[in-house]
Tab-separated table of C-alpha atoms in Angstrom:
chain	number	residue	atom	x	y	z
Z	1495	UNK	CA	36.631	53.173	-16.253
Z	1496	UNK	CA	34.582	51.995	-18.990
Z	1497	UNK	CA	35.327	48.633	-20.498
Z	1498	UNK	CA	34.542	47.750	-23.993
Z	1499	UNK	CA	33.232	44.142	-24.025
Z	1500	UNK	CA	34.226	43.292	-27.580
Z	1501	UNK	CA	37.766	44.694	-27.138
Z	1502	UNK	CA	38.284	42.772	-24.115
Z	1503	UNK	CA	36.607	39.483	-25.770
Z	1504	UNK	CA	38.930	39.943	-28.669
Z	1505	UNK	CA	42.172	40.358	-26.240
Z	1506	UNK	CA	40.964	37.328	-24.416
Z	1507	UNK	CA	40.529	35.139	-27.532
Z	1508	UNK	CA	43.926	36.229	-28.647
Z	1509	UNK	CA	45.439	35.656	-25.326
Z	1510	UNK	CA	43.865	31.955	-25.440
Z	1511	UNK	CA	45.605	31.595	-28.694
Z	1512	UNK	CA	48.917	32.530	-27.014
Z	1513	UNK	CA	49.126	36.139	-27.896
Z	1514	UNK	CA	51.223	37.542	-24.741
Z	1515	UNK	CA	50.898	41.185	-25.890
Z	1516	UNK	CA	47.226	41.185	-26.177
Z	1517	UNK	CA	46.920	39.147	-22.763
Z	1518	UNK	CA	49.203	41.794	-20.972
Z	1519	UNK	CA	46.988	44.682	-22.467
Z	1520	UNK	CA	43.927	42.839	-21.209
Z	1521	UNK	CA	45.204	42.247	-17.759
Z	1522	UNK	CA	46.355	46.097	-17.606
Z	1523	UNK	CA	42.696	47.056	-18.640
Z	1524	UNK	CA	41.293	45.056	-15.995
Z	1525	UNK	CA	43.491	45.899	-13.232
Z	1526	UNK	CA	41.692	49.308	-12.457
Z	1527	UNK	CA	38.529	47.424	-12.521
Z	1528	UNK	CA	39.440	44.666	-10.014
Z	1529	UNK	CA	41.325	47.369	-7.876
Z	1530	UNK	CA	38.114	49.753	-7.744
Z	1531	UNK	CA	35.783	46.591	-7.153
Z	1532	UNK	CA	38.135	45.281	-4.258
Z	1533	UNK	CA	38.590	48.634	-2.575
Z	1534	UNK	CA	35.140	49.498	-2.700
Z	1535	UNK	CA	33.885	46.049	-1.316
Z	1536	UNK	CA	36.606	45.591	1.131
Z	1537	UNK	CA	37.389	49.131	2.303
Z	1538	UNK	CA	37.978	47.501	5.912
Z	1539	UNK	CA	40.949	45.878	4.786
Z	1540	UNK	CA	44.527	47.434	4.836
Z	1541	UNK	CA	46.259	48.386	1.480
Z	1542	UNK	CA	48.352	45.328	1.512
Z	1543	UNK	CA	45.641	42.827	1.986
Z	1544	UNK	CA	43.430	44.466	-0.603
Z	1545	UNK	CA	46.431	44.182	-3.001
Z	1546	UNK	CA	46.740	40.666	-2.251
Z	1547	UNK	CA	42.973	40.140	-3.023
Z	1548	UNK	CA	43.539	42.010	-6.365
Z	1549	UNK	CA	46.351	39.650	-7.213
Z	1550	UNK	CA	44.374	36.630	-6.217
Z	1551	UNK	CA	41.424	37.542	-8.563
Z	1552	UNK	CA	44.090	38.054	-11.315
Z	1553	UNK	CA	45.655	34.846	-10.651
Z	1554	UNK	CA	42.354	32.855	-10.668
Z	1555	UNK	CA	41.291	34.635	-13.833
Z	1556	UNK	CA	44.541	33.257	-15.296
Z	1557	UNK	CA	44.064	29.850	-14.042
Z	1558	UNK	CA	40.938	29.294	-15.231
Z	1559	UNK	CA	40.918	31.325	-18.698
Z	1560	UNK	CA	40.284	28.241	-20.718
Z	1561	UNK	CA	36.660	28.346	-19.339
Z	1562	UNK	CA	35.990	31.588	-21.223
Z	1563	UNK	CA	34.192	31.161	-24.646
Z	1564	UNK	CA	34.934	33.686	-27.290
Z	1565	UNK	CA	31.579	33.475	-28.531
Z	1566	UNK	CA	30.304	34.877	-25.132
Z	1567	UNK	CA	30.651	38.346	-23.533
Z	1568	UNK	CA	33.480	38.713	-21.506
Z	1569	UNK	CA	32.607	40.847	-18.549
Z	1570	UNK	CA	29.845	38.352	-17.093
Z	1571	UNK	CA	32.592	35.923	-17.058
Z	1572	UNK	CA	35.022	38.035	-15.562
Z	1573	UNK	CA	32.751	39.640	-12.946
Z	1574	UNK	CA	31.636	36.176	-11.938
Z	1575	UNK	CA	35.297	35.242	-11.186
Z	1576	UNK	CA	35.879	38.374	-9.359
Z	1577	UNK	CA	32.690	38.178	-7.160
Z	1578	UNK	CA	33.340	34.743	-6.369
Z	1579	UNK	CA	36.820	35.111	-5.201
Z	1580	UNK	CA	35.936	38.161	-3.110
Z	1581	UNK	CA	33.323	35.984	-1.580
Z	1582	UNK	CA	35.349	33.047	-1.148
Z	1583	UNK	CA	38.280	34.890	0.237
Z	1584	UNK	CA	35.646	36.567	2.728
Z	1585	UNK	CA	34.650	33.374	4.031
Z	1586	UNK	CA	38.191	31.859	4.138
Z	1587	UNK	CA	39.317	34.957	6.236
Z	1588	UNK	CA	36.362	34.611	8.700
Z	1589	UNK	CA	37.019	30.761	9.214
Z	1590	UNK	CA	40.738	31.655	9.688
Z	1591	UNK	CA	39.767	34.426	12.147
Z	1592	UNK	CA	37.806	32.139	14.091
Z	1593	UNK	CA	40.665	29.643	14.212
Z	1594	UNK	CA	43.202	32.408	15.489
Z	1595	UNK	CA	40.588	33.769	18.090
Z	1596	UNK	CA	40.783	30.257	19.710
Z	1597	UNK	CA	42.299	30.826	22.991
Z	1598	UNK	CA	42.944	34.430	22.673
Z	1599	UNK	CA	43.085	36.332	25.876
Z	1600	UNK	CA	40.021	37.649	27.210
Z	1601	UNK	CA	40.128	41.178	28.715
Z	1602	UNK	CA	37.287	40.536	31.218
Z	1603	UNK	CA	36.212	37.263	32.503
Z	1604	UNK	CA	33.474	36.293	34.857
Z	1605	UNK	CA	33.956	35.710	38.527
Z	1606	UNK	CA	32.915	32.051	38.537
Z	1607	UNK	CA	35.855	29.576	38.930
Z	1608	UNK	CA	34.535	27.388	35.959
Z	1609	UNK	CA	34.614	30.497	33.809
Z	1610	UNK	CA	38.091	31.093	34.602
Z	1611	UNK	CA	39.585	27.471	34.537
Z	1612	UNK	CA	40.760	27.156	30.975
Z	1613	UNK	CA	42.434	30.472	31.088
Z	1614	UNK	CA	44.083	30.715	34.505
Z	1615	UNK	CA	47.495	29.659	33.025
Z	1616	UNK	CA	47.828	32.657	31.024
Z	1617	UNK	CA	48.228	34.919	34.132
Z	1618	UNK	CA	51.383	33.165	35.007
Z	1619	UNK	CA	53.861	34.451	32.596
Z	1620	UNK	CA	56.553	31.810	33.489
Z	1621	UNK	CA	54.264	28.841	33.102
Z	1622	UNK	CA	53.186	30.229	29.520
Z	1623	UNK	CA	56.778	30.668	28.457
Z	1624	UNK	CA	57.595	27.180	29.790
Z	1625	UNK	CA	54.713	25.693	27.759
Z	1626	UNK	CA	55.604	27.784	24.553
Z	1627	UNK	CA	59.211	26.112	24.864
Z	1628	UNK	CA	57.697	22.795	25.088
Z	1629	UNK	CA	55.870	23.401	21.539
Z	1630	UNK	CA	57.415	21.729	18.546
Z	1631	UNK	CA	59.554	24.094	16.568
Z	1632	UNK	CA	57.300	24.764	13.703
Z	1633	UNK	CA	54.378	25.667	16.146
Z	1634	UNK	CA	56.443	27.609	18.500
Z	1635	UNK	CA	57.815	29.798	15.836
Z	1636	UNK	CA	54.186	30.399	14.511
Z	1637	UNK	CA	53.206	31.256	18.124
Z	1638	UNK	CA	56.207	33.494	18.575
Z	1639	UNK	CA	55.735	35.338	15.430
Z	1640	UNK	CA	52.090	35.765	15.092
Z	1641	UNK	CA	51.089	35.824	18.844
Z	1642	UNK	CA	53.737	37.204	20.912
Z	1643	UNK	CA	55.376	39.492	18.226
Z	1644	UNK	CA	51.845	40.034	16.737
Z	1645	UNK	CA	53.054	40.069	13.180
Z	1646	UNK	CA	50.450	40.045	10.343
Z	1647	UNK	CA	50.536	36.503	8.521
Z	1648	UNK	CA	52.353	38.158	5.695
Z	1649	UNK	CA	54.885	39.649	7.789
Z	1650	UNK	CA	55.313	36.332	9.700
Z	1651	UNK	CA	55.389	34.512	6.453
Z	1652	UNK	CA	58.376	36.694	5.212
Z	1653	UNK	CA	60.287	36.403	8.499
Z	1654	UNK	CA	59.984	32.479	8.598
Z	1655	UNK	CA	59.912	31.632	4.800
Z	1656	UNK	CA	57.020	29.637	5.527
Z	1657	UNK	CA	53.657	29.919	3.590
Z	1658	UNK	CA	50.688	31.787	4.731
Z	1659	UNK	CA	48.656	28.502	4.767
Z	1660	UNK	CA	51.145	26.579	6.699
Z	1661	UNK	CA	51.570	29.524	9.236
Z	1662	UNK	CA	47.717	29.330	9.753
Z	1663	UNK	CA	47.807	25.730	10.487
Z	1664	UNK	CA	50.931	25.746	12.791
Z	1665	UNK	CA	49.500	28.435	14.844
Z	1666	UNK	CA	46.059	26.547	14.966
Z	1667	UNK	CA	47.785	23.571	16.360
Z	1668	UNK	CA	50.207	25.498	18.491
Z	1669	UNK	CA	47.002	27.155	20.400
Z	1670	UNK	CA	45.630	23.499	20.812
Z	1671	UNK	CA	48.913	22.211	22.116
Z	1672	UNK	CA	49.428	25.200	24.546
Z	1673	UNK	CA	46.159	24.917	25.826
Z	1674	UNK	CA	46.565	21.203	26.531
Z	1675	UNK	CA	49.948	22.065	28.145
Z	1676	UNK	CA	48.385	24.784	30.457
Z	1677	UNK	CA	45.623	22.689	31.266
Z	1678	UNK	CA	47.871	19.932	32.240
Z	1679	UNK	CA	50.075	22.312	34.433
Z	1680	UNK	CA	46.989	23.819	36.201
Z	1681	UNK	CA	45.777	20.170	36.796
Z	1682	UNK	CA	48.981	19.268	38.500
E	875	UNK	CA	55.596	40.976	-5.656
E	876	UNK	CA	53.573	44.245	-6.772
E	877	UNK	CA	50.594	43.570	-9.070
E	878	UNK	CA	52.064	45.236	-12.133
E	879	UNK	CA	54.907	42.832	-11.978
E	880	UNK	CA	52.577	40.015	-11.513
E	881	UNK	CA	50.835	41.111	-14.593
E	882	UNK	CA	54.006	41.202	-16.569
E	883	UNK	CA	54.976	37.602	-15.207
E	884	UNK	CA	51.448	36.003	-16.056
E	885	UNK	CA	51.628	37.477	-19.628
E	886	UNK	CA	55.116	36.198	-20.123
E	887	UNK	CA	54.138	32.794	-18.869
E	888	UNK	CA	50.802	32.737	-20.781
E	889	UNK	CA	50.725	29.744	-23.391
E	890	UNK	CA	48.050	28.995	-25.599
E	891	UNK	CA	44.883	26.991	-23.791
E	892	UNK	CA	42.430	24.696	-25.259
E	893	UNK	CA	39.316	26.625	-24.627
E	894	UNK	CA	36.584	24.390	-22.815
E	895	UNK	CA	33.852	22.710	-24.789
E	896	UNK	CA	30.468	24.149	-23.875
E	897	UNK	CA	28.543	22.376	-21.168
E	898	UNK	CA	26.008	20.561	-23.434
E	899	UNK	CA	29.114	19.325	-25.443
E	900	UNK	CA	30.729	18.044	-22.470
E	901	UNK	CA	27.795	16.662	-20.942
E	902	UNK	CA	27.317	14.581	-24.126
E	903	UNK	CA	30.947	13.437	-23.890
E	904	UNK	CA	30.308	12.426	-20.183
E	905	UNK	CA	26.996	10.602	-21.177
E	906	UNK	CA	28.620	8.799	-24.044
E	907	UNK	CA	31.599	7.527	-21.783
E	908	UNK	CA	29.231	6.698	-18.888
E	909	UNK	CA	26.710	4.800	-21.186
E	910	UNK	CA	29.627	2.686	-22.691
E	911	UNK	CA	30.854	2.004	-18.759
E	912	UNK	CA	27.222	1.165	-17.810
E	913	UNK	CA	27.009	-1.297	-20.739
E	914	UNK	CA	30.193	-2.982	-19.798
E	915	UNK	CA	29.053	-3.331	-16.386
E	916	UNK	CA	25.736	-4.846	-17.284
E	917	UNK	CA	27.185	-7.096	-19.686
E	918	UNK	CA	29.702	-8.384	-16.894
E	919	UNK	CA	27.002	-8.934	-14.331
E	920	UNK	CA	24.490	-10.339	-16.855
E	921	UNK	CA	21.072	-8.906	-17.941
E	922	UNK	CA	18.088	-9.945	-15.837
E	923	UNK	CA	15.973	-12.742	-17.464
E	924	UNK	CA	12.686	-11.013	-17.402
E	925	UNK	CA	14.118	-7.917	-19.202
E	926	UNK	CA	11.751	-8.187	-22.175
E	927	UNK	CA	8.883	-8.242	-19.853
E	928	UNK	CA	10.299	-5.421	-17.901
E	929	UNK	CA	10.802	-3.349	-21.002
E	930	UNK	CA	7.042	-3.519	-21.817
E	931	UNK	CA	6.173	-2.098	-18.701
E	932	UNK	CA	5.467	1.704	-18.544
E	933	UNK	CA	6.445	1.827	-14.761
E	934	UNK	CA	9.852	0.343	-15.428
E	935	UNK	CA	10.417	2.446	-18.574
E	936	UNK	CA	9.302	5.614	-17.083
E	937	UNK	CA	11.497	5.249	-14.230
E	938	UNK	CA	14.463	4.186	-16.183
E	939	UNK	CA	13.889	7.030	-18.352
E	940	UNK	CA	13.766	9.672	-15.627
E	941	UNK	CA	16.800	8.046	-13.798
E	942	UNK	CA	18.911	8.655	-17.091
E	943	UNK	CA	17.165	11.960	-17.665
E	944	UNK	CA	18.324	12.981	-14.405
E	945	UNK	CA	21.839	11.715	-14.917
E	946	UNK	CA	22.168	13.822	-18.121
E	947	UNK	CA	20.796	16.905	-16.809
E	948	UNK	CA	22.681	16.660	-13.640
E	949	UNK	CA	25.829	16.285	-15.759
E	950	UNK	CA	24.880	19.286	-17.772
E	951	UNK	CA	24.136	21.512	-14.535
E	952	UNK	CA	27.645	20.189	-13.095
E	953	UNK	CA	29.349	21.553	-16.156
E	954	UNK	CA	27.627	24.638	-16.216
E	955	UNK	CA	28.552	25.309	-12.604
E	956	UNK	CA	32.121	25.274	-13.435
E	957	UNK	CA	31.885	27.978	-16.063
E	958	UNK	CA	31.760	31.444	-14.620
E	959	UNK	CA	28.763	33.607	-15.629
E	960	UNK	CA	26.452	30.825	-16.538
E	961	UNK	CA	22.968	31.344	-15.623
E	962	UNK	CA	22.433	29.826	-12.249
E	963	UNK	CA	18.919	28.563	-13.272
E	964	UNK	CA	20.771	26.038	-15.547
E	965	UNK	CA	22.620	24.650	-12.401
E	966	UNK	CA	19.250	23.903	-10.784
E	967	UNK	CA	17.595	22.486	-13.734
E	968	UNK	CA	18.432	18.772	-12.942
E	969	UNK	CA	16.091	19.042	-9.599
E	970	UNK	CA	13.101	19.046	-12.208
E	971	UNK	CA	13.774	15.129	-13.498
E	972	UNK	CA	14.702	14.488	-10.013
E	973	UNK	CA	11.432	15.247	-8.383
E	974	UNK	CA	9.669	13.694	-11.194
E	975	UNK	CA	11.828	10.686	-10.729
E	976	UNK	CA	10.753	10.432	-6.822
E	977	UNK	CA	7.147	11.165	-7.756
E	978	UNK	CA	7.077	8.342	-9.997
E	979	UNK	CA	8.817	6.131	-7.645
E	980	UNK	CA	6.289	7.108	-4.807
E	981	UNK	CA	3.500	6.601	-7.239
E	982	UNK	CA	4.828	3.013	-7.664
E	983	UNK	CA	4.924	2.398	-3.862
E	984	UNK	CA	1.146	3.613	-3.918
E	985	UNK	CA	0.202	1.186	-6.813
E	986	UNK	CA	1.920	-1.460	-4.928
E	987	UNK	CA	0.027	-1.096	-1.585
E	988	UNK	CA	-3.255	-0.707	-3.677
E	989	UNK	CA	-2.345	-3.950	-5.502
E	990	UNK	CA	-1.657	-5.999	-2.194
E	991	UNK	CA	-4.127	-4.160	0.030
E	992	UNK	CA	-1.392	-3.369	2.622
E	993	UNK	CA	1.874	-1.846	3.179
E	994	UNK	CA	4.634	-3.251	0.948
E	995	UNK	CA	6.856	-5.423	3.137
E	996	UNK	CA	10.316	-3.597	4.041
E	997	UNK	CA	13.328	-5.564	3.430
E	998	UNK	CA	16.807	-4.818	3.463
E	999	UNK	CA	18.748	-4.986	0.361
E	1000	UNK	CA	22.545	-4.824	0.782
E	1001	UNK	CA	23.307	-5.078	-3.004
E	1002	UNK	CA	22.021	-1.788	-4.186
E	1003	UNK	CA	24.434	0.776	-2.647
E	1004	UNK	CA	27.678	-1.337	-3.349
E	1005	UNK	CA	26.374	-2.117	-6.849
E	1006	UNK	CA	25.543	1.732	-7.675
E	1007	UNK	CA	29.102	2.626	-6.435
E	1008	UNK	CA	30.644	-0.155	-8.753
E	1009	UNK	CA	28.606	0.710	-11.858
E	1010	UNK	CA	28.995	4.453	-11.312
E	1011	UNK	CA	32.684	4.592	-10.302
E	1012	UNK	CA	33.818	5.141	-13.855
E	1013	UNK	CA	31.534	7.755	-14.849
E	1014	UNK	CA	32.190	9.282	-11.260
E	1015	UNK	CA	35.947	9.261	-11.890
E	1016	UNK	CA	35.342	11.130	-15.516
E	1017	UNK	CA	33.097	13.497	-13.971
E	1018	UNK	CA	35.579	14.511	-11.572
E	1019	UNK	CA	38.492	14.718	-14.112
E	1020	UNK	CA	36.047	16.775	-16.259
E	1021	UNK	CA	34.931	19.226	-13.349
E	1022	UNK	CA	38.512	19.814	-12.270
E	1023	UNK	CA	39.159	21.317	-15.844
E	1024	UNK	CA	36.687	24.141	-15.028
E	1025	UNK	CA	36.526	26.800	-12.597
E	1026	UNK	CA	35.509	26.126	-8.811
E	1027	UNK	CA	32.717	28.793	-8.713
E	1028	UNK	CA	30.398	26.335	-6.597
E	1029	UNK	CA	32.439	23.432	-5.861
E	1030	UNK	CA	29.983	21.797	-3.507
E	1031	UNK	CA	27.196	22.091	-5.904
E	1032	UNK	CA	29.010	21.160	-8.852
E	1033	UNK	CA	30.428	17.849	-7.315
E	1034	UNK	CA	27.173	16.916	-5.642
E	1035	UNK	CA	25.342	17.555	-9.304
E	1036	UNK	CA	28.359	15.153	-10.606
E	1037	UNK	CA	27.712	12.711	-8.023
E	1038	UNK	CA	24.101	12.620	-8.588
E	1039	UNK	CA	24.729	12.140	-12.380
E	1040	UNK	CA	27.262	9.328	-11.914
E	1041	UNK	CA	25.046	7.564	-9.242
E	1042	UNK	CA	22.072	7.899	-11.327
E	1043	UNK	CA	23.883	6.423	-14.154
E	1044	UNK	CA	24.818	3.560	-11.969
E	1045	UNK	CA	20.983	3.014	-10.699
E	1046	UNK	CA	20.133	3.080	-14.368
E	1047	UNK	CA	22.466	0.212	-14.974
E	1048	UNK	CA	21.908	-1.726	-11.851
E	1049	UNK	CA	18.090	-2.128	-12.768
E	1050	UNK	CA	19.112	-4.087	-15.793
E	1051	UNK	CA	20.834	-6.731	-13.655
E	1052	UNK	CA	19.316	-6.411	-10.538
E	1053	UNK	CA	15.829	-7.987	-9.938
E	1054	UNK	CA	14.424	-5.694	-7.544
E	1055	UNK	CA	11.146	-3.682	-8.571
E	1056	UNK	CA	8.968	-3.208	-5.615
E	1057	UNK	CA	8.376	0.436	-5.280
E	1058	UNK	CA	9.449	0.942	-1.569
E	1059	UNK	CA	12.498	-1.098	-2.027
E	1060	UNK	CA	13.477	1.059	-5.105
E	1061	UNK	CA	12.662	4.373	-3.655
E	1062	UNK	CA	14.617	3.428	-0.408
E	1063	UNK	CA	17.594	1.450	-1.252
E	1064	UNK	CA	18.088	2.716	-4.935
E	1065	UNK	CA	16.946	6.486	-4.981
E	1066	UNK	CA	18.201	6.598	-1.356
E	1067	UNK	CA	21.639	5.384	-2.358
E	1068	UNK	CA	21.644	7.800	-5.209
E	1069	UNK	CA	20.681	10.800	-2.758
E	1070	UNK	CA	23.227	9.559	-0.257
E	1071	UNK	CA	26.131	9.609	-2.776
E	1072	UNK	CA	25.389	12.864	-4.078
E	1073	UNK	CA	25.328	14.312	-0.479
E	1074	UNK	CA	28.668	12.608	0.279
E	1075	UNK	CA	29.843	13.987	-3.076
E	1076	UNK	CA	28.737	17.527	-2.232
E	1077	UNK	CA	30.391	17.190	1.319
E	1078	UNK	CA	33.854	16.479	-0.408
E	1079	UNK	CA	33.399	19.069	-3.206
E	1080	UNK	CA	35.596	21.679	-1.636
E	1081	UNK	CA	38.401	19.009	-1.232
E	1082	UNK	CA	37.922	18.085	-4.785
E	1083	UNK	CA	37.927	21.467	-6.232
E	1084	UNK	CA	38.799	24.767	-4.802
E	1085	UNK	CA	40.251	28.218	-5.744
E	1086	UNK	CA	43.547	27.313	-3.497
E	1087	UNK	CA	44.587	24.346	-5.369
E	1088	UNK	CA	43.699	26.070	-8.714
E	1089	UNK	CA	46.035	29.043	-8.007
E	1090	UNK	CA	48.624	27.212	-6.036
E	1091	UNK	CA	49.418	25.064	-8.974
E	1092	UNK	CA	50.168	28.291	-10.700
E	1093	UNK	CA	52.403	29.541	-7.930
E	1094	UNK	CA	54.388	26.339	-7.976
E	1095	UNK	CA	54.628	26.199	-11.713
């Protein structure tokens, strides 16, 4: 889709002055551009996650619309925000993925005892269930939804009513507590 | 919520906004505020008695000029960093006066050792760091407030530059009441404090200004 910078610039200037109709038109014009960008650059994500990203970009644009100066071109301003959000979200996801991966079960382990010690507890289902039951309620819920029922963050968020951010923190803390509990169990 | 509904909601909630002034204007406002705050701090601590002599020395004047130039350029760079679509070269512009400043300080060390014929004595000056923090505190607070009105495009860099601007302003004020002029001491304890404060600010940048807090404000509104 071709975007006319002058038209977008005028619409944004009107939106900054409180013209809701111009703003709705501007966002509607930008939607296919944002979708195209996200779908092209994040083709490996599922549709729901890509749409989340589209919404994040639109929200960011809305939140910082005061930084646009109507005497400057609109598209460089808009693309700078969109690219920055894409990169930021990519870094954030990578960071959270690393957190979620902590302690996840290995399919293969090495034969040496030292390499297996921290994960020995996982082989004992009863011990694992006992350890999970000892977790604080928030952490237990996050572990059950994300690790046992293997829900996505979004699904877990709508099932529990908690925000994605707090679920991520709870599951991270839950995994740490679980590791500690299982280590204590195997030491005894 | 589907995206089309989000657009409807955003456009319905869209009130008029005050457009952010250009970085140069914002930097000028910040400089005005900071100079006022530094003048008050110098007045409180008292001007050094040899200030007239110092103002006639090219070394003191050039060091002070480069200090305040670094502060001004860093403030300008920081304000550019929170405006999407600005040329990135503008953000790195403050590094020019910063390098010139450290070069002049280094040359000062060389002159000192040439004059005494030996290495300058290394002394510990505990006053520099807290004094720079004190004098630069108000400029730093003003900077954080002003940066948070922008977009968190490069939060670490923007806050590091903001920290550099405030610390350089603090150092500029410090030299009007603190009688330490030996090249090595100024280089290590004053310039070192400025660099350290900028690094600390940069490390906190993401906590001070980030997309999550910017968009969360909308979600909770």
